[in-house]
Short mmCIF file of C-alpha atoms in Angstrom, two decimals:
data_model
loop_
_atom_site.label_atom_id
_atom_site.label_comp_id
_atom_site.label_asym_id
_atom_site.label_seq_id
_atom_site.Cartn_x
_atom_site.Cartn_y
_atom_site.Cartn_z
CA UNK A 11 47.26 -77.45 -112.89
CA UNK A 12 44.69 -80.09 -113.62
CA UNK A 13 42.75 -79.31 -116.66
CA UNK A 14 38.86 -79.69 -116.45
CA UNK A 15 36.71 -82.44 -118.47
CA UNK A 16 33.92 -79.98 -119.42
CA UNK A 17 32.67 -79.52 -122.93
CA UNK A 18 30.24 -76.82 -122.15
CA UNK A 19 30.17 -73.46 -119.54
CA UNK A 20 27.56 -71.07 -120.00
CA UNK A 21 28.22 -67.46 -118.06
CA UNK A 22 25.03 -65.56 -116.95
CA UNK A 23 25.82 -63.08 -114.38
CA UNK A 24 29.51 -62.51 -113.46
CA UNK A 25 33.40 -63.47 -115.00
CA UNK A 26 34.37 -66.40 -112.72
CA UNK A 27 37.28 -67.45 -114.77
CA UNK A 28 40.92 -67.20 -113.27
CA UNK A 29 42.26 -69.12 -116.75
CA UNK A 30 41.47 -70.54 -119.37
CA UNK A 31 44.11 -72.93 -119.02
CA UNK A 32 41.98 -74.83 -116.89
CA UNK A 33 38.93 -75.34 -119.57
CA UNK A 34 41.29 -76.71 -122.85
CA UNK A 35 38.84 -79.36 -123.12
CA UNK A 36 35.73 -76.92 -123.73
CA UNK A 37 33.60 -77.47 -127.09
CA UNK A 38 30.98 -74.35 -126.42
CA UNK A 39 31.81 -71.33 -124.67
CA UNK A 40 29.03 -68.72 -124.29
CA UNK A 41 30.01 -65.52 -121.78
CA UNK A 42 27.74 -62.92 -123.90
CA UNK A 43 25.86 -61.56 -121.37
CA UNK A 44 28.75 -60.96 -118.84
CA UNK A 45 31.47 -58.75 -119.99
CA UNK A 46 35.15 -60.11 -119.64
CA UNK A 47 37.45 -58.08 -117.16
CA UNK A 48 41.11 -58.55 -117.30
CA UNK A 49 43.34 -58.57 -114.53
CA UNK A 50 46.06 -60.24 -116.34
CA UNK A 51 47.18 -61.63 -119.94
CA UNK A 52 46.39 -65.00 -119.13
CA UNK A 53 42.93 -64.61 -117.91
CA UNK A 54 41.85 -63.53 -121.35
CA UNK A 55 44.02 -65.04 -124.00
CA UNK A 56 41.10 -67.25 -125.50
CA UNK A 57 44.21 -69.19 -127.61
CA UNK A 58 44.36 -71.86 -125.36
CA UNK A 59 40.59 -73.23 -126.25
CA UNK A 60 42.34 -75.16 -129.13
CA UNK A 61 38.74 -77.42 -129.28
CA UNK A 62 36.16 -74.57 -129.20
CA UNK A 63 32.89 -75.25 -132.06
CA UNK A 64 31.10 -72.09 -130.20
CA UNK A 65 32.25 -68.76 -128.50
CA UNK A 66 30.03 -65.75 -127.61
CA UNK A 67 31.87 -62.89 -126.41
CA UNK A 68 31.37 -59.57 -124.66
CA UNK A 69 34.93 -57.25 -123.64
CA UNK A 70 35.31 -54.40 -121.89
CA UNK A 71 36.35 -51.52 -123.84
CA UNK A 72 40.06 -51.50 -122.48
CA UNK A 73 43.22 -51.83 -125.04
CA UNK A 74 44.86 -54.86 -123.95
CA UNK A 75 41.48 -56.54 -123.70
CA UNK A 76 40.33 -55.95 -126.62
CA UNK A 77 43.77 -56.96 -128.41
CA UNK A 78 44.52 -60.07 -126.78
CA UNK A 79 41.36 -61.39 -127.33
CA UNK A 80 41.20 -60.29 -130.75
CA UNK A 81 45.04 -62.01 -131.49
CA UNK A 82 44.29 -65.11 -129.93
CA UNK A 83 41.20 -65.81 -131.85
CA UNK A 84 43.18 -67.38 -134.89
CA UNK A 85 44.06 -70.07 -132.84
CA UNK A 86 40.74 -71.48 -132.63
CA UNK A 87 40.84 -73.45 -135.63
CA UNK A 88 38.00 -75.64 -135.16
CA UNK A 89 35.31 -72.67 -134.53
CA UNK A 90 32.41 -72.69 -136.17
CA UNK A 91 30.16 -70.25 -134.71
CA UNK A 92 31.29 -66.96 -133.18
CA UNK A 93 29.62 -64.11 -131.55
CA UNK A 94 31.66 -61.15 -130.49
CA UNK A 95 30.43 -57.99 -128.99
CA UNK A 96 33.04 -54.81 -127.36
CA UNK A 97 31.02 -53.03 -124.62
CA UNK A 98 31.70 -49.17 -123.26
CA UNK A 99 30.41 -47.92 -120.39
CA UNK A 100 29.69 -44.02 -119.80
CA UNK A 101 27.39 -42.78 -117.15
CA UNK A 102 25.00 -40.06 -117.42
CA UNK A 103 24.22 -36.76 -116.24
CA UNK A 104 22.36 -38.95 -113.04
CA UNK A 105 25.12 -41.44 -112.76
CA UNK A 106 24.03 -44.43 -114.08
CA UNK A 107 25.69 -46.76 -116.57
CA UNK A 108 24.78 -46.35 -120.11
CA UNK A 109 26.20 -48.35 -122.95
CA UNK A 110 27.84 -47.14 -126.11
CA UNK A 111 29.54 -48.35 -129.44
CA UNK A 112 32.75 -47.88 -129.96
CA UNK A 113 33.68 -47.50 -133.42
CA UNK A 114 37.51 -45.62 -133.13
CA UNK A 115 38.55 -48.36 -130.97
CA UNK A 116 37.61 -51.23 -132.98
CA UNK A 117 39.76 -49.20 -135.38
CA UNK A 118 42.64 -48.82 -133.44
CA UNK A 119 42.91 -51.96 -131.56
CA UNK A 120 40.89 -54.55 -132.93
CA UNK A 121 42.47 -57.16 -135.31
CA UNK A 122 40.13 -59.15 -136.88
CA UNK A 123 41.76 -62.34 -136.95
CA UNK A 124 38.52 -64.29 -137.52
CA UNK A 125 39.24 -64.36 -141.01
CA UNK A 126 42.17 -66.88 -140.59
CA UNK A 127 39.29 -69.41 -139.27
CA UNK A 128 39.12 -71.97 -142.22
CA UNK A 129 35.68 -73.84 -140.39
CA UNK A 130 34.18 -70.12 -139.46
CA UNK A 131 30.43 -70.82 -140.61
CA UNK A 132 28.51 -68.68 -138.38
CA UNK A 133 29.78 -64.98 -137.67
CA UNK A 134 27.51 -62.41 -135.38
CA UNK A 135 29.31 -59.11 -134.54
CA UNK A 136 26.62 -57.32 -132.25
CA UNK A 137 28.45 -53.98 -132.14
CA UNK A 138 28.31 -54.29 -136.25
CA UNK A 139 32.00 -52.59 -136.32
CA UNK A 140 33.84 -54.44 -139.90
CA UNK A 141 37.08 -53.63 -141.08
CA UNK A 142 37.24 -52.22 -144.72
CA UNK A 143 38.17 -55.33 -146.94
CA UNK A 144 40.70 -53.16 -149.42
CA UNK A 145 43.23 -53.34 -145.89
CA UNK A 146 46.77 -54.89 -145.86
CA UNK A 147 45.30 -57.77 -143.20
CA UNK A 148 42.47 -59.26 -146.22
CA UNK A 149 45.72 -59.36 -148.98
CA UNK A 150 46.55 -63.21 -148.09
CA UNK A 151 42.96 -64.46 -147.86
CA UNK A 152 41.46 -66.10 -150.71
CA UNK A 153 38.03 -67.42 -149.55
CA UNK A 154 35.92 -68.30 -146.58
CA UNK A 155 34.48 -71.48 -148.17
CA UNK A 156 32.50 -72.18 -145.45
CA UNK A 157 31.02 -69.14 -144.05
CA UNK A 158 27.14 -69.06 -144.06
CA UNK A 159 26.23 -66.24 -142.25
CA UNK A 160 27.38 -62.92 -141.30
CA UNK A 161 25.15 -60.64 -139.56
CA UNK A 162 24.73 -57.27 -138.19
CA UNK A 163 27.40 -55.41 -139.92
CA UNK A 164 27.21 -51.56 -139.72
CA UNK A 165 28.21 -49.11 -143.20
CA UNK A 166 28.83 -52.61 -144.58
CA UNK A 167 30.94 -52.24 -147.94
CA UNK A 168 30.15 -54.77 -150.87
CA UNK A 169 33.52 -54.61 -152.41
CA UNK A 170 33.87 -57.32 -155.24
CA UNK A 171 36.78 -58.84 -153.73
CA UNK A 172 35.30 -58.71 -150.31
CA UNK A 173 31.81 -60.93 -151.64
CA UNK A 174 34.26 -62.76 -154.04
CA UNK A 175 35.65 -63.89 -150.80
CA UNK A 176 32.10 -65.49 -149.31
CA UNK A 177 31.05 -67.97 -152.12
CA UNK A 178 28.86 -70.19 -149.97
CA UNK A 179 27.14 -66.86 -147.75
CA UNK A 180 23.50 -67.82 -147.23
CA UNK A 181 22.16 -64.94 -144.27
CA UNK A 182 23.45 -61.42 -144.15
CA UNK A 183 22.12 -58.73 -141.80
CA UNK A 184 23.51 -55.00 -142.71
CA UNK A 185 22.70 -51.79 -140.80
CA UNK A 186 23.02 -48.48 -142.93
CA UNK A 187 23.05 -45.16 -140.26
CA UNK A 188 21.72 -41.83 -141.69
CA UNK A 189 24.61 -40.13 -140.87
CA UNK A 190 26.73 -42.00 -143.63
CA UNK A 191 24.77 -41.96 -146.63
CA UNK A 192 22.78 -39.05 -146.54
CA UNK A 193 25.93 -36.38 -147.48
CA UNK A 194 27.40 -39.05 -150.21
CA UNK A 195 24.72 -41.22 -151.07
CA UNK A 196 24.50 -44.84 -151.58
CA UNK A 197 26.56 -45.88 -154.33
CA UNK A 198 29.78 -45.97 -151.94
CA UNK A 199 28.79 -48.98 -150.24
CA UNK A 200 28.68 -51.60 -153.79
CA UNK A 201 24.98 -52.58 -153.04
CA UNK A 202 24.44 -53.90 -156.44
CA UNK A 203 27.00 -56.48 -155.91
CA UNK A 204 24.93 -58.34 -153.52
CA UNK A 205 23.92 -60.28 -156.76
CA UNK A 206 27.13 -62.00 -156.51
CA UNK A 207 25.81 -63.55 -153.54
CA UNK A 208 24.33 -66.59 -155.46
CA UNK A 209 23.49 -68.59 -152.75
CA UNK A 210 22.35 -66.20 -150.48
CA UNK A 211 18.53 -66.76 -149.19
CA UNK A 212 17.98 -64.64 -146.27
CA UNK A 213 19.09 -60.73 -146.29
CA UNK A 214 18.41 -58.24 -143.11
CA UNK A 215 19.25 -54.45 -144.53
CA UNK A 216 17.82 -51.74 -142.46
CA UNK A 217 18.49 -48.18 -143.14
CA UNK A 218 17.69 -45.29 -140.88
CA UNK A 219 15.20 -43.04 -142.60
CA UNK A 220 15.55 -39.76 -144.31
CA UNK A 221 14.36 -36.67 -142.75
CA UNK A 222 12.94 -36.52 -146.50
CA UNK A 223 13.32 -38.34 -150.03
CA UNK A 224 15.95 -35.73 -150.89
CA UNK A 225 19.21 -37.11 -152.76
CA UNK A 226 17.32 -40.83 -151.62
CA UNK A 227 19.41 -42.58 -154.17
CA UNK A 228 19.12 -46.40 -152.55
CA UNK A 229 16.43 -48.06 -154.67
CA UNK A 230 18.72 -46.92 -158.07
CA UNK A 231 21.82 -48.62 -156.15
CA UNK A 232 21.09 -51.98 -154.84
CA UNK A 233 20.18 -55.50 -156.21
CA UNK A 234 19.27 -58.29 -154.86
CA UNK A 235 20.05 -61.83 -156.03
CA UNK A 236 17.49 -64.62 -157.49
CA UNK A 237 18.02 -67.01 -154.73
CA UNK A 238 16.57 -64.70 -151.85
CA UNK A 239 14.15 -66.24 -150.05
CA UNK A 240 13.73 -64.24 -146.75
CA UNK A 241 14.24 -60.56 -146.95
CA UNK A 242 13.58 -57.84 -144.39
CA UNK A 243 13.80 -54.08 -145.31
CA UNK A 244 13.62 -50.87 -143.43
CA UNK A 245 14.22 -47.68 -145.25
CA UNK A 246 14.02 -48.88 -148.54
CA UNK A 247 11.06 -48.90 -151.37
CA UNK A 248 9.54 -52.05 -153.40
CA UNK A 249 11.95 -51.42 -156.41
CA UNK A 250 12.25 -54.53 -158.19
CA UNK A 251 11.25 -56.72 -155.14
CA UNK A 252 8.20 -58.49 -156.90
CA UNK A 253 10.32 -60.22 -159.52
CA UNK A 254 12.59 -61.75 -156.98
CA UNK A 255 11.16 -65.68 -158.63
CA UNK A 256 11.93 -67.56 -155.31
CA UNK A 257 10.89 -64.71 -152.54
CA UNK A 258 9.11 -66.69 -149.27
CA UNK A 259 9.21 -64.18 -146.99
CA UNK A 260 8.91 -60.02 -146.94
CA UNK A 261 9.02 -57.91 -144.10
CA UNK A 262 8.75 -53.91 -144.89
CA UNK A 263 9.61 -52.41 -141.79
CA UNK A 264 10.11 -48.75 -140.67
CA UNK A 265 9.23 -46.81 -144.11
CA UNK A 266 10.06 -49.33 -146.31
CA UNK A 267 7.76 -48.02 -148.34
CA UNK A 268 7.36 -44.92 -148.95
CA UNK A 269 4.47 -42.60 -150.59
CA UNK A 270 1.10 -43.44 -150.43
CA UNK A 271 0.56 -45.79 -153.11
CA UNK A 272 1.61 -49.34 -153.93
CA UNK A 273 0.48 -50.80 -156.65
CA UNK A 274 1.02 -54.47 -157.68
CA UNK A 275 1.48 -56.22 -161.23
CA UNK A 276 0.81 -59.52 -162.52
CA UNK A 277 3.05 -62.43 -161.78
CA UNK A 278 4.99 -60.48 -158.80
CA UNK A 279 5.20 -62.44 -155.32
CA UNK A 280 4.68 -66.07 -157.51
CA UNK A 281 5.51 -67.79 -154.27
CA UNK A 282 5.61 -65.29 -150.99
CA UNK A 283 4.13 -66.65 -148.52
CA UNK A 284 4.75 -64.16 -145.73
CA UNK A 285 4.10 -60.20 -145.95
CA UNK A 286 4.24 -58.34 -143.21
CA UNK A 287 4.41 -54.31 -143.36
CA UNK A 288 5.11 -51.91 -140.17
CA UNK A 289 5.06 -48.24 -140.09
CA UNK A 290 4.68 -47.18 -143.21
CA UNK A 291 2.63 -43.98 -144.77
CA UNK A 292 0.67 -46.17 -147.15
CA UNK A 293 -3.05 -44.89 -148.16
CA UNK A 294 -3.60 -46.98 -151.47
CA UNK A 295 -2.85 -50.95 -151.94
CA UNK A 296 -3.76 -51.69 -155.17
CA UNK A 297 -3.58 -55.16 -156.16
CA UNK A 298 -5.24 -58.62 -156.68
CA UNK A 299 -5.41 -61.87 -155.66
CA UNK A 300 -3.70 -63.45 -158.45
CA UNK A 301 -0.66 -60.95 -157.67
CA UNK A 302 -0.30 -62.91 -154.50
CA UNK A 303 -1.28 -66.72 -155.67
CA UNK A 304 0.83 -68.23 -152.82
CA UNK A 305 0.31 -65.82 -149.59
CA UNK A 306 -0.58 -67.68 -146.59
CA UNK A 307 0.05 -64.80 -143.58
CA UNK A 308 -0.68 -60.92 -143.62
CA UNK A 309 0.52 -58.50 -140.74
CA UNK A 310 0.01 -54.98 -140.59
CA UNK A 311 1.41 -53.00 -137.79
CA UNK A 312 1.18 -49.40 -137.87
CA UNK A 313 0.16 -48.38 -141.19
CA UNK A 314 -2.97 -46.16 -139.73
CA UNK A 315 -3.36 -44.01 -143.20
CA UNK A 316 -4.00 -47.36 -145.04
CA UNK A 317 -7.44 -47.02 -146.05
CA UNK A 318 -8.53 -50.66 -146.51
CA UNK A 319 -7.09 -53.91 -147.68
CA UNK A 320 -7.08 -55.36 -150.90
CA UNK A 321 -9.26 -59.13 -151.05
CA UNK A 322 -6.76 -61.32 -151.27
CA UNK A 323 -7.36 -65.24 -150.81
CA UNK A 324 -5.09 -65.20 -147.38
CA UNK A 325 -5.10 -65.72 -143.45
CA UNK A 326 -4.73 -62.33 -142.17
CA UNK A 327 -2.37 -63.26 -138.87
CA UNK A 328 -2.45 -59.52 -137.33
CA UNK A 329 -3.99 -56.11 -138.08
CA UNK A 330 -2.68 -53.73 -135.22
#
């Protein structure tokens, strides 16, 4: 079988792949939006891309799918960027296709070989499913030197080996779900170990929202580290937020703030540059311009009970 010169394929509508043999060559392989359909092992055993830098991925949410793929990926020695996402189809009560996570088979089937990937700088799970760090499989692996960003993980655990393991991490995206903190609260999932993350500069952490502040014990169980300079919240409160010293950007999103007043202090924000807030219950900003000495763009977006804003020497962007 003669093997193909190309260095790139790009898959937008169906799986036109027989193997993989014939692509050894290939430096960027991006199938995301079509989902891979096996007919046999060798149409799907990804090991044979020895030269891959970039692989996006979408399976179908069938056993030996999901486990070849998942045991070939340690081959790939040379990746550098990988996104990987595990599609299930149901249909509804009028017959069409919905999708779905699927949590107990990542469980089951999935082994996460990514983490034998020494050049691994880029990893995007969009289904957010992460096995626990404390397993048998993370025992042999000292460090992921050059790992930058990891995004999108669901119930994400912040054990101290687990971080201990990222020294070089610079983006993080976590999703918390209201269904797993809201019986045992927050301290489970090692939040205030994110300040081991010393070089991390842009964190994503969005929590679905209480029904009400009971047993809301988040703000007394996470910290964030100095370096930050990008940091989008949902579900969270201001906490200690003002003092991060090297802070850029700040996006409160979905009740990120919660009660009606917010008041600022002297020398918070030194050098933010971007606020935006979005749906939020706010009625009283209290602050002043000196608070803010470096702001440059304002959004608001759904924060109707907000009575007026503060003067502030900035470029309001958007008021909606």
């Amino acid at each position: 079988m003669e093997t193909s010169t190309m260095h790139t394929i790009l898959l937008f509508k169906h799986w036109a792949f027989d193997s993989w043999k014939c692509f050894r060559l290939l430096r960027i392989f991006d199938g995301l939006s079509v989902v891979i359909h096996s007919t046999s092992s060798a149409d799907i055993y990804i090991g044979e891309l020895i030269h891959l830098r970039y692989l996006a991925l979408t399976c179908e949410p069938v056993r030996q799918t999901i486990t070849l793929v998942s045991n070939s990926l340690y081959r790939l020695q040379h990746l550098q960027t990988l996104i990987f996402r595990i599609k299930e189809f149901i249909r509804d009560t009028d017959g069409r296709v919905v999708p779905q996570g699927l949590p107990q088979l990542h469980q089951e089937y999935m082994e996460f070989e990514f983490w034998r990937l020494p050049n691994l700088r880029h990893l995007i799970l969009l289904d957010g499913f992460l096995p626990d760090p404390s397993t048998k499989s993370f025992e042999q692996i000292s460090s992921m030197e050059n790992l930058q960003t990891l995004c999108l993980m669901k119930d994400f655990k912040c054990s101290e080996r687990f971080l201990e393991m990222l020294p070089n991490l610079k983006k993080l995206g976590v999703i918390y779900s209201y269904k797993s903190t809201y019986e045992t609260g927050w301290s489970q999932y090692c939040l205030l170990n994110l300040v081991r993350l010393h070089r991390l500069e842009k964190l994503n952490l969005y929590a679905e929202p209480y029904p009400s502040l009971r047993a809301y014990d988040l703000p007394q169980n996470i910290a964030f580290p100095s370096a930050l300079k990008k940091l989008s919240l949902s579900g969270n409160d201001m906490g200690m937020i003002g003092w991060l010293p090297n802070l850029q950007v700040l996006k409160l999103k979905r009740h990120a703030c919660h009660g009606p007043e917010w008041e600022t202090s002297e020398g918070e924000f030194c050098r933010l540059k971007v606020l935006l807030i979005d749906s939020t219950d706010l009625v009283q900003w209290t602050t002043e311009s000196s608070h803010f000495p470096k702001l440059e763009q304002l959004t608001l977006f759904e924060c109707n009970k907000l009575r007026g804003i503060p003067f502030m020497h900035v470029v309001v962007q958007n008021i909606v």
